[in-house]
Amino acid sequence: MESTNSETKNKQLVLNLVRFSTSISRADIAHSSGLIKATVSSLMAELIDYEFIIETGPGESSGGRRPVMLTFNKDAGYSIGGAYIRTSNSAC
């Protein structure tokens, strides 16, 4: 299934919020990103399926249900970059 441009941007946003936090809840992600909780949960489910995000267990609660804390999986994958430069040897 292909992602729309806005879905891709939202995934990047929530992934970066998790990546640059030691541990964060879905509610904190929704609050920080401005996305609704249902959208955050949907994006997190996909990122967890791809093993980019790990659920680390319950967090502290100030009352009510304890949040499930999330962290970035540093072993999720690697990328490699490169450049190809074409030069011309034509005579003038």
PDB file of C-alpha atoms in Angstrom:
ATOM      1  CA  MET A   1       0.000   0.000   0.000  1.00  0.00           C
ATOM      2  CA  GLU A   2       1.378   3.377  -1.022  1.00  0.00           C
ATOM      3  CA  SER A   3       1.424   6.268   1.411  1.00  0.00           C
ATOM      4  CA  THR A   4       0.105   9.698   0.575  1.00  0.00           C
ATOM      5  CA  ASN A   5       2.432  12.670   0.888  1.00  0.00           C
ATOM      6  CA  SER A   6       0.765  13.832   4.125  1.00  0.00           C
ATOM      7  CA  GLU A   7       0.891  10.315   5.597  1.00  0.00           C
ATOM      8  CA  THR A   8       4.601  10.090   4.788  1.00  0.00           C
ATOM      9  CA  LYS A   9       5.233  13.467   6.447  1.00  0.00           C
ATOM     10  CA  ASN A  10       3.230  12.392   9.499  1.00  0.00           C
ATOM     11  CA  LYS A  11       5.247   9.157   9.747  1.00  0.00           C
ATOM     12  CA  GLN A  12       8.482  11.126   9.564  1.00  0.00           C
ATOM     13  CA  LEU A  13       7.210  13.519  12.218  1.00  0.00           C
ATOM     14  CA  VAL A  14       6.216  10.833  14.728  1.00  0.00           C
ATOM     15  CA  LEU A  15       9.299   8.729  13.991  1.00  0.00           C
ATOM     16  CA  ASN A  16      11.536  11.735  14.710  1.00  0.00           C
ATOM     17  CA  LEU A  17       9.642  12.507  17.919  1.00  0.00           C
ATOM     18  CA  VAL A  18      10.311   8.949  19.112  1.00  0.00           C
ATOM     19  CA  ARG A  19      13.861   8.914  17.782  1.00  0.00           C
ATOM     20  CA  PHE A  20      14.894  12.037  19.675  1.00  0.00           C
ATOM     21  CA  SER A  21      13.186  11.006  22.938  1.00  0.00           C
ATOM     22  CA  THR A  22      14.482   8.422  25.365  1.00  0.00           C
ATOM     23  CA  SER A  23      10.926   7.151  25.853  1.00  0.00           C
ATOM     24  CA  ILE A  24       7.585   8.669  24.835  1.00  0.00           C
ATOM     25  CA  SER A  25       3.896   7.727  24.929  1.00  0.00           C
ATOM     26  CA  ARG A  26       1.354   7.901  22.107  1.00  0.00           C
ATOM     27  CA  ALA A  27      -0.470  10.666  24.004  1.00  0.00           C
ATOM     28  CA  ASP A  28       2.756  12.699  24.250  1.00  0.00           C
ATOM     29  CA  ILE A  29       3.347  12.196  20.521  1.00  0.00           C
ATOM     30  CA  ALA A  30      -0.202  13.376  19.745  1.00  0.00           C
ATOM     31  CA  HIS A  31       0.247  16.425  21.970  1.00  0.00           C
ATOM     32  CA  SER A  32       3.677  17.332  20.520  1.00  0.00           C
ATOM     33  CA  SER A  33       2.739  16.717  16.886  1.00  0.00           C
ATOM     34  CA  GLY A  34      -0.769  18.164  16.875  1.00  0.00           C
ATOM     35  CA  LEU A  35      -2.085  14.929  15.341  1.00  0.00           C
ATOM     36  CA  ILE A  36      -5.163  13.203  16.749  1.00  0.00           C
ATOM     37  CA  LYS A  37      -4.593  10.127  18.912  1.00  0.00           C
ATOM     38  CA  ALA A  38      -6.221   7.770  16.377  1.00  0.00           C
ATOM     39  CA  THR A  39      -3.791   8.915  13.669  1.00  0.00           C
ATOM     40  CA  VAL A  40      -0.821   8.505  16.004  1.00  0.00           C
ATOM     41  CA  SER A  41      -1.977   4.997  16.983  1.00  0.00           C
ATOM     42  CA  SER A  42      -2.380   4.005  13.341  1.00  0.00           C
ATOM     43  CA  LEU A  43       1.068   5.321  12.402  1.00  0.00           C
ATOM     44  CA  MET A  44       2.655   3.696  15.472  1.00  0.00           C
ATOM     45  CA  ALA A  45       1.093   0.326  14.622  1.00  0.00           C
ATOM     46  CA  GLU A  46       2.723   0.435  11.198  1.00  0.00           C
ATOM     47  CA  LEU A  47       6.097   1.591  12.543  1.00  0.00           C
ATOM     48  CA  ILE A  48       5.972  -1.148  15.203  1.00  0.00           C
ATOM     49  CA  ASP A  49       5.145  -3.768  12.525  1.00  0.00           C
ATOM     50  CA  TYR A  50       8.219  -2.627  10.572  1.00  0.00           C
ATOM     51  CA  GLU A  51      10.217  -2.763  13.835  1.00  0.00           C
ATOM     52  CA  PHE A  52      11.279   0.896  13.706  1.00  0.00           C
ATOM     53  CA  ILE A  53       9.577   1.461  17.071  1.00  0.00           C
ATOM     54  CA  ILE A  54       9.598  -0.780  20.162  1.00  0.00           C
ATOM     55  CA  GLU A  55       7.023  -0.808  22.961  1.00  0.00           C
ATOM     56  CA  THR A  56       9.108  -0.794  26.139  1.00  0.00           C
ATOM     57  CA  GLY A  57       6.361  -1.254  28.728  1.00  0.00           C
ATOM     58  CA  PRO A  58       4.095   0.818  30.927  1.00  0.00           C
ATOM     59  CA  GLY A  59       5.022   4.337  31.959  1.00  0.00           C
ATOM     60  CA  GLU A  60       4.097   6.448  34.965  1.00  0.00           C
ATOM     61  CA  SER A  61       0.529   7.646  35.295  1.00  0.00           C
ATOM     62  CA  SER A  62      -0.868  10.687  37.061  1.00  0.00           C
ATOM     63  CA  GLY A  63      -4.165   8.834  37.361  1.00  0.00           C
ATOM     64  CA  GLY A  64      -6.017   6.554  35.037  1.00  0.00           C
ATOM     65  CA  ARG A  65      -4.551   4.093  32.619  1.00  0.00           C
ATOM     66  CA  ARG A  66      -0.772   3.802  32.424  1.00  0.00           C
ATOM     67  CA  PRO A  67       0.653   4.733  28.998  1.00  0.00           C
ATOM     68  CA  VAL A  68       2.638   2.290  26.891  1.00  0.00           C
ATOM     69  CA  MET A  69       6.067   3.802  26.363  1.00  0.00           C
ATOM     70  CA  LEU A  70       7.774   3.739  22.974  1.00  0.00           C
ATOM     71  CA  THR A  71      11.388   3.962  21.929  1.00  0.00           C
ATOM     72  CA  PHE A  72      13.279   3.991  18.644  1.00  0.00           C
ATOM     73  CA  ASN A  73      14.786   0.657  17.581  1.00  0.00           C
ATOM     74  CA  LYS A  74      18.402   1.596  16.873  1.00  0.00           C
ATOM     75  CA  ASP A  75      18.913  -1.782  15.165  1.00  0.00           C
ATOM     76  CA  ALA A  76      15.969  -1.309  12.772  1.00  0.00           C
ATOM     77  CA  GLY A  77      18.002  -0.748   9.651  1.00  0.00           C
ATOM     78  CA  TYR A  78      20.722   1.074   7.903  1.00  0.00           C
ATOM     79  CA  SER A  79      20.881   3.196   4.797  1.00  0.00           C
ATOM     80  CA  ILE A  80      23.619   3.816   2.356  1.00  0.00           C
ATOM     81  CA  GLY A  81      24.008   6.805   0.086  1.00  0.00           C
ATOM     82  CA  GLY A  82      25.993   7.557  -2.963  1.00  0.00           C
ATOM     83  CA  ALA A  83      26.236   9.797  -5.971  1.00  0.00           C
ATOM     84  CA  TYR A  84      26.721   9.141  -9.626  1.00  0.00           C
ATOM     85  CA  ILE A  85      28.281  11.954 -11.623  1.00  0.00           C
ATOM     86  CA  ARG A  86      28.405  11.793 -15.372  1.00  0.00           C
ATOM     87  CA  THR A  87      31.026  13.811 -17.165  1.00  0.00           C
ATOM     88  CA  SER A  88      31.257  14.565 -20.835  1.00  0.00           C
ATOM     89  CA  ASN A  89      34.429  14.211 -22.892  1.00  0.00           C
ATOM     90  CA  SER A  90      33.103  15.870 -26.015  1.00  0.00           C
ATOM     91  CA  ALA A  91      35.270  18.207 -28.067  1.00  0.00           C
ATOM     92  CA  CYS A  92      34.175  21.792 -28.742  1.00  0.00           C
TER      93      CYS A  92
END
